[in-house]
Amino acid sequence: MSADYRYHADVIRRHIALVPGYDALRQRLSVDVDVGADTLAQVLDAAAVFAEDVLAPINRAGDLEGCRFQDGRVLSAPGYSGAWKQLAEAGWLAVDQPAEYGGQGLPSFVNAACRELFDCACMAIGMLSGPTRAATQVLLEFGEKAICDEWIPRFVTGEWSATICISEADAGSDVGRIRSRALPAGDGSWLVTGEKMWTSFGDNDLVERIGHFLLARTPDAPPGSAGLSLFLVPNRVRDADGDWVSNGVTPRRIEEKLGLHGSPTCAMGFEQARAHLIGHPHRGLSQMFVMIQGMRLMVAIEGVGMAFGAVQMTQSYAETRKQGGDPAVPPVPIARHADIQRQILGMASRVEVLRGLVYEIAVRLDAERMAVDEPTGREATRSRMVTQWLLPIIKASCAEAGFEVPNEGIQVLGGAGYTREWPLEQWMRDARMMSIAEGSTGIQALDLVHRRLRRDRGESLAAFLDTATGEIASADPGLATSALSVLDRLRKIGAAFLDPQSRPRDAEAGAVAFLNVAMLAATAWIAVRLASDDKDDAIAKRLAACGRYWLSDVDLKAAQQEKLALIGAARLAEYEYL
């Protein structure tokens, strides 16, 4: 049984329409770019067809057969080469790429919507397109024009791809311990030597050339993360005869993983590999964060896409699987049982409030890039604060949902869900990496506490609370009450963590619980929006029901997490006895 991608596309469209900033963005873009309802419907309907006809069929083969490492090269999973070619030829790699480089120039929220459909169908191949798109953003902001002119058009056509090369054996999230070195070559280029790991599609046979965006140290670099510079290291270069030859970039192996078997995760070696410095020396980490920020939103989209597929599959199964009821009459669909309804409602409401938050952020990012309504001074700053506050929340929350929702679906299907006959087990395995990659859940929680809360003394939190409260205040009090209570809990925890008497360890020990309360506050805001939609069609009714269900116990969940956030350090005293 496959997901209903057309329905999936319709639900995404309704979410976009509900984002308050969408109309302002659409009106601003209407002179050059049409992203109205009709155009959006055409694009997403076509994306749904592509997901169903091209990507979904290769997903299972990619999982069962995976990639191979042969004669020092990575060979892609069956069907991937043809799918990648079609992805490029149909223009799906170009959706939000700049028009001057051959892209379609659409806002990024349109790409996010298409990507959600594609990730539901085959997340593994998206592990190639995602970093490549993020690389364009880095080059546009920091790259020299000649580099942009050479690389971006080929990213758009799918001829070349990009990777993120950060982690090393003893330097994962602790990037300040990176040991890769870059020496000046004397002609303006650099020579990079080092070993990297966890590189998605670090080598592949789908593209002609791969550009590795790599963090390394120059000879004069200070210690720690402040000494890192960002380099673009091609895997191949042209020789004197114009032929492609190795640039000293070698895939060492591909990892054997729990899931994502169609996406090769490579250990990479760089030996005197010729490289281009991107941006300024010793500012590599902050520059790389442009790429990482895009990748974190990509993870959130992946999580929502696969979680929604799991909801669809679970609900379809429950409505056709017959079991229980009065033994004197035929059995009833298990969807009629209260406990099954509870589970499916929990799954569906979680996905819909998180999806609403994803498109709130996606539209905000476009509006900020394009200066919609041109807010000035403090208004613009506070708008950016809200977006930056929400990014670690959405990355962590959707990553967790991407794994947990399919897991809950397996519970509903019972023994059937535990088999490969149904896709839930693959979605669960594929999604498990999401809460690890691009910064684990714990890293996102520390980011929220230290970089978003403590660094600006609570201004980002205040900006978020003002924005959410402003919208909720106009809603029906019956919907708004629980949401406002959760926002108040978040405010209180933030104040406690900002108290001068509070130790950093106190906040760190309660950081994940604080992140959970922040997620509940953000999703309560979105739940009120969904529940307030008074349209009479089936999708509006679905979203409103999900919003109401989420609000029914959101304050209870927040109260539990509030307690955990405030006693985190005290609880850890027990660790010494382990």
Coordinates of C-alpha atoms in Angstrom, one line a residue:
M1 CA 0.0 0.0 0.0
S2 CA 1.4 3.4 -0.9
A3 CA 0.8 6.9 0.5
D4 CA -1.7 9.2 -1.1
Y5 CA 0.6 12.0 -2.5
R6 CA -2.2 14.0 -4.1
Y7 CA -3.9 14.3 -0.7
H8 CA -0.6 15.0 0.9
A9 CA -0.1 18.0 -1.5
D10 CA -3.6 19.3 -0.7
V11 CA -2.8 19.3 3.0
I12 CA 0.5 21.2 2.5
R13 CA -1.3 23.8 0.4
R14 CA -3.8 24.5 3.2
H15 CA -1.0 24.9 5.7
I16 CA 0.7 27.4 3.5
A17 CA -2.5 29.4 3.0
L18 CA -3.0 29.6 6.8
V19 CA 0.4 31.2 7.4
P20 CA -0.3 34.9 8.1
G21 CA 2.9 36.0 6.3
Y22 CA 2.0 34.1 3.1
D23 CA -0.3 36.8 1.6
A24 CA 2.2 39.6 2.1
L25 CA 4.9 37.5 0.6
R26 CA 2.7 36.5 -2.4
Q27 CA 1.7 40.1 -3.1
R28 CA 5.3 41.3 -2.9
L29 CA 6.4 38.6 -5.4
S30 CA 3.5 38.8 -7.8
V31 CA 5.2 41.2 -10.2
D32 CA 7.9 38.8 -11.1
V33 CA 7.0 35.4 -9.5
D34 CA 3.5 34.0 -9.1
V35 CA 3.1 31.8 -6.0
G36 CA -0.7 32.2 -5.8
A37 CA -3.0 29.3 -5.0
D38 CA -3.4 28.2 -8.6
T39 CA 0.3 28.1 -9.3
L40 CA 1.1 26.4 -6.0
A41 CA -1.5 23.8 -6.8
Q42 CA 0.0 23.1 -10.2
V43 CA 3.5 22.8 -8.8
L44 CA 2.6 20.6 -5.9
D45 CA 0.3 18.4 -7.9
A46 CA 3.2 17.8 -10.3
A47 CA 5.5 17.1 -7.4
A48 CA 3.0 14.6 -6.0
V49 CA 2.9 12.7 -9.3
F50 CA 6.7 12.7 -9.5
A51 CA 7.0 11.4 -5.9
E52 CA 4.5 8.6 -6.6
D53 CA 5.7 7.6 -10.1
V54 CA 9.4 8.1 -9.9
L55 CA 10.7 8.2 -6.3
A56 CA 8.5 5.8 -4.4
P57 CA 9.3 2.9 -6.7
I58 CA 13.0 3.1 -6.1
N59 CA 12.7 3.5 -2.3
R60 CA 12.3 -0.1 -1.4
A61 CA 15.1 -1.3 -3.7
G62 CA 17.4 1.3 -2.3
D63 CA 16.6 0.0 1.2
L64 CA 17.0 -3.7 0.4
E65 CA 20.0 -3.5 -1.9
G66 CA 21.6 -0.2 -1.0
C67 CA 24.9 1.2 -2.3
R68 CA 28.1 -0.7 -3.0
F69 CA 31.7 0.2 -2.5
Q70 CA 33.7 -1.4 -5.4
D71 CA 37.2 -0.7 -6.7
G72 CA 37.4 2.5 -4.6
R73 CA 34.2 4.0 -5.8
V74 CA 30.6 4.2 -4.5
L75 CA 28.0 2.7 -6.8
S76 CA 24.4 3.9 -6.3
A77 CA 21.4 1.8 -5.4
P78 CA 19.3 0.4 -8.2
G79 CA 17.1 2.9 -10.0
Y80 CA 18.8 5.9 -8.4
S81 CA 20.7 7.0 -11.5
G82 CA 17.5 7.2 -13.6
A83 CA 15.6 8.9 -10.9
W84 CA 18.3 11.5 -10.3
K85 CA 18.4 12.3 -14.1
Q86 CA 14.6 12.7 -14.1
L87 CA 14.7 14.9 -11.0
A88 CA 17.1 17.2 -12.7
E89 CA 15.5 17.2 -16.2
A90 CA 12.1 17.9 -14.7
G91 CA 13.5 21.0 -12.9
W92 CA 13.0 19.9 -9.4
L93 CA 16.6 20.7 -8.5
A94 CA 16.0 24.3 -9.8
V95 CA 12.8 25.3 -7.9
D96 CA 14.2 27.9 -5.6
Q97 CA 17.6 28.3 -7.3
P98 CA 18.4 31.8 -8.6
A99 CA 17.1 32.6 -12.1
E100 CA 20.5 34.1 -13.2
Y101 CA 22.0 30.7 -12.8
G102 CA 19.3 28.7 -14.6
G103 CA 17.0 28.2 -11.6
Q104 CA 13.3 28.9 -11.4
G105 CA 13.6 31.7 -8.8
L106 CA 10.7 30.6 -6.7
P107 CA 10.7 31.2 -3.0
S108 CA 12.2 28.5 -0.8
F109 CA 8.9 27.6 0.9
V110 CA 7.8 26.1 -2.5
N111 CA 10.9 24.0 -2.5
A112 CA 10.2 22.9 1.1
A113 CA 6.7 21.8 0.1
C114 CA 8.0 19.8 -2.9
R115 CA 10.7 18.3 -0.7
E116 CA 8.2 17.1 1.9
L117 CA 6.5 15.0 -0.8
F118 CA 9.8 13.7 -2.1
D119 CA 11.1 12.8 1.3
C120 CA 8.0 10.9 2.1
A121 CA 8.6 8.9 -1.1
C122 CA 12.4 8.4 -0.9
M123 CA 14.3 10.3 1.7
A124 CA 17.6 8.7 0.7
I125 CA 18.0 10.5 -2.6
G126 CA 17.2 13.8 -0.9
M127 CA 20.4 13.4 1.1
L128 CA 22.1 14.3 -2.2
S129 CA 19.9 17.2 -3.3
G130 CA 19.7 18.8 0.1
P131 CA 23.4 19.6 0.7
T132 CA 23.7 20.7 -2.9
R133 CA 20.9 23.2 -2.6
A134 CA 22.4 24.4 0.7
A135 CA 25.8 24.9 -1.0
T136 CA 24.3 27.4 -3.4
Q137 CA 23.3 29.5 -0.4
V138 CA 26.8 29.5 0.9
L139 CA 28.3 30.4 -2.5
L140 CA 25.8 33.2 -3.1
E141 CA 26.7 34.8 0.3
F142 CA 30.4 34.2 0.5
G143 CA 31.7 32.8 -2.8
E144 CA 33.7 34.8 -5.5
K145 CA 31.7 35.4 -8.7
A146 CA 33.9 33.1 -10.7
I147 CA 33.3 30.2 -8.3
C148 CA 29.5 30.9 -8.3
D149 CA 29.5 31.0 -12.1
E150 CA 31.3 27.7 -12.3
W151 CA 29.4 25.7 -9.7
I152 CA 25.9 26.9 -9.2
P153 CA 24.6 26.3 -12.8
R154 CA 25.8 22.8 -12.6
F155 CA 24.1 22.3 -9.2
V156 CA 20.9 23.4 -10.9
T157 CA 21.3 20.9 -13.7
G158 CA 22.3 18.1 -11.4
E159 CA 25.6 17.6 -13.2
W160 CA 27.6 18.3 -10.0
S161 CA 26.7 17.9 -6.3
A162 CA 28.0 19.1 -3.0
T163 CA 28.6 17.7 0.5
I164 CA 29.2 19.0 4.0
C165 CA 32.6 17.8 5.4
I166 CA 32.8 18.7 9.1
S167 CA 33.2 15.7 11.4
E168 CA 36.4 13.9 12.1
A169 CA 37.2 10.9 14.3
D170 CA 37.7 13.0 17.4
A171 CA 35.8 16.1 16.4
G172 CA 32.1 15.7 15.9
S173 CA 30.0 18.4 17.4
D174 CA 33.2 19.6 19.1
V175 CA 34.4 21.2 15.9
G176 CA 37.1 23.2 17.7
R177 CA 39.2 19.9 17.6
I178 CA 39.2 19.6 13.8
R179 CA 42.7 18.7 12.6
S180 CA 42.4 18.9 8.8
R181 CA 45.0 21.3 7.4
A182 CA 45.1 23.7 4.5
L183 CA 48.3 25.1 3.1
P184 CA 48.7 27.9 0.5
A185 CA 49.6 26.5 -2.9
G186 CA 51.3 29.7 -4.0
D187 CA 48.8 30.4 -6.9
G188 CA 45.9 31.6 -4.8
S189 CA 44.5 28.1 -4.2
W190 CA 45.1 25.8 -1.2
L191 CA 46.1 22.3 -0.5
V192 CA 43.9 20.4 2.0
T193 CA 44.9 17.3 3.9
G194 CA 42.8 15.4 6.4
E195 CA 40.3 12.7 7.2
K196 CA 36.5 13.3 7.4
M197 CA 33.6 11.1 8.2
W198 CA 29.8 10.9 8.1
T199 CA 29.7 12.5 4.7
S200 CA 26.5 11.8 2.8
F201 CA 27.1 11.0 -0.9
G202 CA 30.8 11.7 -0.3
D203 CA 31.3 9.7 -3.4
N204 CA 28.7 8.6 -6.0
D205 CA 28.2 7.7 -9.6
L206 CA 25.1 10.0 -10.1
V207 CA 27.1 13.2 -10.9
E208 CA 30.1 14.2 -12.8
R209 CA 31.8 16.2 -10.1
I210 CA 31.4 16.6 -6.3
G211 CA 32.3 19.8 -4.4
H212 CA 33.2 19.1 -0.7
F213 CA 32.5 22.1 1.6
L214 CA 35.1 21.4 4.2
L215 CA 36.4 23.0 7.4
A216 CA 40.1 23.0 7.9
R217 CA 42.9 25.0 9.6
T218 CA 45.4 27.3 7.9
P219 CA 49.0 27.6 9.3
D220 CA 48.2 30.9 11.1
A221 CA 44.9 29.7 12.6
P222 CA 44.2 30.3 16.3
P223 CA 43.1 27.2 18.3
G224 CA 39.5 26.2 18.7
S225 CA 36.6 26.9 16.4
A226 CA 37.7 30.4 15.8
G227 CA 40.6 29.1 13.7
L228 CA 38.5 27.2 11.1
S229 CA 38.2 28.3 7.5
L230 CA 35.8 27.0 4.9
F231 CA 37.1 25.5 1.6
L232 CA 35.5 24.1 -1.5
V233 CA 37.4 20.9 -2.4
P234 CA 36.5 19.3 -5.8
N235 CA 36.9 15.6 -6.0
R236 CA 38.2 15.9 -9.6
V237 CA 40.0 18.6 -11.6
R238 CA 40.9 19.0 -15.2
D239 CA 44.5 18.0 -16.4
A240 CA 46.5 19.7 -19.1
D241 CA 44.5 17.8 -21.7
G242 CA 41.2 18.8 -20.3
D243 CA 40.4 15.4 -18.9
W244 CA 39.0 14.8 -15.4
V245 CA 41.6 13.4 -13.0
S246 CA 41.6 12.7 -9.2
N247 CA 42.2 15.7 -7.0
G248 CA 43.5 13.7 -4.1
V249 CA 40.0 13.0 -2.7
T250 CA 39.4 9.4 -1.8
P251 CA 36.4 7.6 -0.4
R252 CA 37.8 5.3 2.3
R253 CA 34.6 3.2 2.9
I254 CA 30.8 3.5 3.2
E255 CA 29.2 2.9 6.6
E256 CA 26.9 0.0 7.3
K257 CA 23.8 1.7 8.8
L258 CA 20.5 1.0 10.4
G259 CA 18.6 2.8 7.6
L260 CA 19.0 5.1 4.7
H261 CA 20.7 2.4 2.7
G262 CA 20.2 4.2 -0.5
S263 CA 22.3 7.2 0.8
P264 CA 26.0 6.3 1.1
T265 CA 27.6 7.7 4.2
C266 CA 31.3 7.9 3.5
A267 CA 34.6 8.2 5.3
M268 CA 36.7 10.5 3.1
G269 CA 40.4 11.1 2.8
F270 CA 42.0 14.4 1.4
E271 CA 45.6 14.3 0.4
Q272 CA 47.0 17.6 -0.8
A273 CA 43.7 18.2 -2.5
R274 CA 43.5 21.5 -4.4
A275 CA 40.9 23.8 -2.8
H276 CA 39.3 27.2 -3.0
L277 CA 38.9 29.4 0.1
I278 CA 35.3 30.4 0.6
G279 CA 34.8 33.8 2.2
H280 CA 37.3 35.0 4.9
P281 CA 39.9 33.0 6.7
H282 CA 39.1 31.9 10.2
R283 CA 35.4 32.6 9.7
G284 CA 34.6 29.2 8.3
L285 CA 32.3 28.0 11.1
S286 CA 29.9 31.0 10.9
Q287 CA 29.9 30.7 7.1
M288 CA 29.2 27.0 7.2
F289 CA 26.3 27.8 9.5
V290 CA 24.4 29.2 6.5
M291 CA 24.6 25.7 5.0
I292 CA 23.9 24.0 8.3
Q293 CA 20.8 26.2 8.9
G294 CA 19.4 25.1 5.6
M295 CA 20.2 21.5 6.4
R296 CA 18.4 21.7 9.8
L297 CA 15.2 22.9 8.1
M298 CA 15.7 20.1 5.6
V299 CA 15.7 17.6 8.5
A300 CA 12.5 19.1 9.8
I301 CA 10.9 18.7 6.4
E302 CA 12.1 15.1 6.2
G303 CA 10.6 14.3 9.6
V304 CA 7.2 15.8 8.8
G305 CA 7.1 14.1 5.4
M306 CA 7.8 10.6 6.6
A307 CA 5.7 11.0 9.7
F308 CA 2.7 12.0 7.6
G309 CA 3.2 9.0 5.4
A310 CA 3.1 6.9 8.5
V311 CA -0.1 8.5 9.7
Q312 CA -1.7 7.9 6.3
M313 CA -0.6 4.3 6.3
T314 CA -1.8 3.7 9.9
Q315 CA -5.2 5.2 9.4
S316 CA -5.8 3.3 6.2
Y317 CA -4.8 0.1 7.8
A318 CA -7.0 0.7 10.9
E319 CA -10.1 1.5 8.7
T320 CA -9.8 -1.8 6.8
R321 CA -8.4 -4.2 9.4
K322 CA -11.3 -5.9 11.2
Q323 CA -11.0 -7.2 14.7
G324 CA -13.1 -7.2 17.9
G325 CA -16.6 -6.2 18.7
D326 CA -19.6 -8.3 19.5
P327 CA -18.6 -11.9 18.6
A328 CA -22.2 -12.6 17.5
V329 CA -21.7 -10.2 14.5
P330 CA -18.9 -9.6 12.0
P331 CA -15.8 -7.9 13.5
V332 CA -15.5 -4.1 13.2
P333 CA -12.6 -2.1 11.8
I334 CA -10.1 -1.5 14.6
A335 CA -10.4 2.3 13.8
R336 CA -13.7 2.1 15.8
H337 CA -11.8 1.2 19.0
A338 CA -11.2 4.0 21.4
D339 CA -7.5 3.2 22.1
I340 CA -6.8 3.0 18.3
Q341 CA -8.5 6.4 17.8
R342 CA -6.4 7.8 20.7
Q343 CA -3.2 6.6 19.0
I344 CA -4.1 7.9 15.6
L345 CA -5.3 11.2 16.8
G346 CA -2.1 11.7 18.7
M347 CA 0.0 10.8 15.7
A348 CA -2.0 13.0 13.3
S349 CA -2.2 16.1 15.6
R350 CA 1.5 16.0 16.3
V351 CA 2.3 15.9 12.5
E352 CA -0.1 18.7 11.7
V353 CA 1.0 21.2 14.3
L354 CA 4.7 20.5 13.4
R355 CA 3.9 20.9 9.7
G356 CA 2.2 24.2 10.5
L357 CA 5.4 25.4 12.3
V358 CA 7.6 24.3 9.4
Y359 CA 5.7 26.4 6.9
E360 CA 5.5 29.3 9.4
I361 CA 9.3 29.3 9.5
A362 CA 9.8 28.6 5.7
V363 CA 7.6 31.6 4.8
R364 CA 9.3 33.8 7.4
L365 CA 12.8 32.9 6.0
D366 CA 11.6 34.0 2.5
A367 CA 10.1 37.2 3.8
E368 CA 13.3 38.1 5.7
R369 CA 15.4 37.4 2.6
M370 CA 13.2 39.5 0.4
A371 CA 12.4 42.2 3.0
V372 CA 8.7 41.9 2.6
D373 CA 7.0 45.0 4.0
E374 CA 10.5 46.3 4.6
P375 CA 10.4 46.4 8.4
T376 CA 13.0 48.7 9.8
G377 CA 15.2 48.7 12.8
R378 CA 13.8 46.9 15.8
E379 CA 10.9 45.3 13.9
A380 CA 13.3 43.6 11.5
T381 CA 15.6 42.5 14.3
R382 CA 12.7 41.0 16.3
S383 CA 11.3 39.2 13.3
R384 CA 14.7 37.5 12.7
M385 CA 14.9 36.7 16.4
V386 CA 11.6 34.8 16.2
T387 CA 12.8 32.8 13.2
Q388 CA 16.1 32.0 14.9
W389 CA 14.4 31.0 18.1
L390 CA 12.2 28.5 16.2
L391 CA 14.9 26.8 14.1
P392 CA 16.5 24.6 16.8
I393 CA 13.0 23.8 18.1
I394 CA 11.6 22.7 14.7
K395 CA 14.8 20.7 13.8
A396 CA 14.7 18.7 17.1
S397 CA 10.9 18.3 17.3
C398 CA 10.4 17.1 13.7
A399 CA 13.4 14.8 13.9
E400 CA 12.0 13.1 17.0
A401 CA 8.5 12.9 15.3
G402 CA 10.0 11.4 12.2
F403 CA 11.1 8.4 14.2
E404 CA 8.4 8.2 16.9
V405 CA 5.3 8.6 14.7
P406 CA 6.2 5.6 12.4
N407 CA 7.0 3.7 15.6
E408 CA 3.6 4.5 17.0
G409 CA 2.1 3.4 13.7
I410 CA 3.8 0.0 14.0
Q411 CA 2.0 -0.4 17.4
V412 CA -1.3 0.1 15.7
L413 CA -0.6 -2.4 12.9
G414 CA 0.7 -4.9 15.4
G415 CA 2.6 -7.8 13.9
A416 CA 1.9 -6.5 10.3
G417 CA 3.8 -3.3 11.1
Y418 CA 6.8 -5.2 12.2
T419 CA 7.2 -6.8 8.8
R420 CA 8.7 -5.4 5.6
E421 CA 5.3 -5.8 3.9
W422 CA 4.5 -2.3 5.3
P423 CA 6.7 0.7 4.9
L424 CA 6.5 1.9 8.6
E425 CA 9.6 -0.1 9.7
Q426 CA 11.7 1.5 6.9
W427 CA 10.4 5.0 7.7
M428 CA 11.3 4.4 11.3
R429 CA 14.8 3.2 10.5
D430 CA 15.5 5.9 8.0
A431 CA 14.3 8.6 10.3
R432 CA 16.4 7.5 13.3
M433 CA 19.4 9.5 12.1
M434 CA 17.5 12.8 12.1
S435 CA 17.8 13.5 15.8
I436 CA 21.6 12.9 15.4
A437 CA 22.6 14.5 12.2
E438 CA 23.0 18.3 11.8
G439 CA 23.2 18.7 15.6
S440 CA 21.6 16.2 17.9
T441 CA 18.6 16.9 20.0
G442 CA 20.8 17.7 23.0
I443 CA 22.9 20.1 20.9
Q444 CA 19.7 21.9 19.7
A445 CA 18.6 22.2 23.3
L446 CA 22.0 23.7 24.4
D447 CA 21.8 26.0 21.3
L448 CA 18.4 27.2 22.5
V449 CA 19.5 27.8 26.0
H450 CA 22.9 29.4 25.4
R451 CA 22.7 31.0 22.0
R452 CA 19.0 32.0 21.8
L453 CA 18.2 32.6 25.5
R454 CA 21.2 33.5 27.6
R455 CA 23.3 35.3 24.9
D456 CA 20.7 38.0 24.3
R457 CA 19.3 38.0 27.9
G458 CA 15.9 36.7 26.8
E459 CA 15.1 39.1 23.9
S460 CA 14.6 36.3 21.4
L461 CA 12.3 34.5 23.8
A462 CA 10.4 37.8 24.4
A463 CA 10.1 38.3 20.7
F464 CA 8.6 34.9 20.2
L465 CA 6.2 35.2 23.1
D466 CA 4.9 38.6 21.8
T467 CA 4.4 37.2 18.3
A468 CA 2.6 34.1 19.5
T469 CA 0.5 35.9 22.1
G470 CA -0.5 38.5 19.6
E471 CA -2.0 36.0 17.3
I472 CA -3.5 33.8 20.0
A473 CA -5.2 36.7 21.8
S474 CA -7.6 37.2 18.9
A475 CA -8.7 33.6 18.9
D476 CA -11.7 32.0 20.7
P477 CA -10.9 32.0 24.5
G478 CA -11.8 28.3 24.6
L479 CA -8.9 27.6 22.3
A480 CA -6.5 30.3 23.6
T481 CA -6.6 29.5 27.3
S482 CA -4.4 26.4 27.3
A483 CA -2.0 27.9 24.7
L484 CA -1.5 31.0 26.7
S485 CA -0.8 28.9 29.8
V486 CA 1.9 27.0 28.0
L487 CA 3.5 30.3 26.8
D488 CA 3.5 31.5 30.4
R489 CA 5.3 28.3 31.6
L490 CA 7.9 28.9 28.9
R491 CA 8.3 32.5 30.1
K492 CA 8.8 31.3 33.7
I493 CA 11.4 28.7 32.9
G494 CA 13.3 31.3 30.8
A495 CA 13.3 33.7 33.7
A496 CA 14.6 31.0 36.0
F497 CA 17.5 30.1 33.6
L498 CA 18.3 33.8 33.2
D499 CA 18.4 34.4 37.0
P500 CA 21.9 35.6 38.0
Q501 CA 21.9 33.0 40.7
S502 CA 21.3 30.2 38.2
R503 CA 24.4 28.1 37.3
P504 CA 25.1 27.2 33.7
R505 CA 24.9 23.5 34.7
D506 CA 21.3 24.0 36.0
A507 CA 20.2 25.2 32.6
E508 CA 22.1 22.6 30.8
A509 CA 20.7 19.8 32.8
G510 CA 17.2 21.0 32.1
A511 CA 17.9 22.1 28.5
V512 CA 16.0 19.2 26.7
A513 CA 13.0 19.7 29.0
F514 CA 13.1 23.4 28.2
L515 CA 13.3 22.6 24.5
N516 CA 10.2 20.4 25.0
V517 CA 8.3 23.2 26.6
A518 CA 9.4 25.6 23.8
M519 CA 8.1 23.1 21.3
L520 CA 4.8 22.8 23.1
A521 CA 4.5 26.5 23.2
A522 CA 5.3 26.9 19.5
T523 CA 2.9 24.1 18.5
A524 CA 0.1 25.4 20.8
W525 CA 0.4 28.6 18.9
I526 CA 0.0 26.7 15.6
A527 CA -2.7 24.5 17.0
V528 CA -4.9 27.6 17.8
R529 CA -4.4 28.7 14.2
L530 CA -5.5 25.3 12.9
A531 CA -8.4 25.0 15.2
S532 CA -9.6 28.5 14.3
D533 CA -10.0 27.8 10.6
D534 CA -13.7 27.9 10.0
K535 CA -13.8 26.6 6.4
D536 CA -16.1 23.7 5.8
D537 CA -14.1 21.4 3.6
A538 CA -12.7 18.1 4.7
I539 CA -9.0 19.2 5.0
A540 CA -10.0 22.3 7.1
K541 CA -12.0 20.0 9.4
R542 CA -9.1 17.6 9.7
L543 CA -6.6 20.4 10.6
A544 CA -9.1 22.0 13.1
A545 CA -9.7 18.6 14.7
C546 CA -5.9 18.1 15.1
G547 CA -5.5 21.5 16.5
R548 CA -8.2 20.9 19.1
Y549 CA -6.9 17.5 20.1
W550 CA -3.3 18.9 20.5
L551 CA -4.7 21.7 22.7
S552 CA -6.6 19.2 24.9
D553 CA -3.6 18.1 26.9
V554 CA -0.8 20.5 25.8
D555 CA -0.7 22.3 29.1
L556 CA -0.5 19.1 31.0
K557 CA 2.4 18.0 28.9
A558 CA 4.1 21.4 29.4
A559 CA 3.6 21.2 33.2
Q560 CA 5.4 17.9 33.4
Q561 CA 8.3 19.2 31.3
E562 CA 8.4 22.5 33.3
K563 CA 9.1 20.5 36.5
L564 CA 11.8 18.5 34.8
A565 CA 13.5 21.6 33.4
L566 CA 13.7 23.2 36.8
I567 CA 15.0 20.1 38.7
G568 CA 17.3 18.8 36.0
A569 CA 20.6 19.4 37.9
A570 CA 19.3 17.9 41.2
R571 CA 18.2 14.7 39.4
L572 CA 21.7 14.3 37.9
A573 CA 23.2 13.9 41.3
E574 CA 22.3 10.3 41.1
Y575 CA 24.7 9.7 38.2
E576 CA 27.6 9.2 40.6
Y577 CA 26.1 5.9 41.7
L578 CA 26.0 4.3 38.3

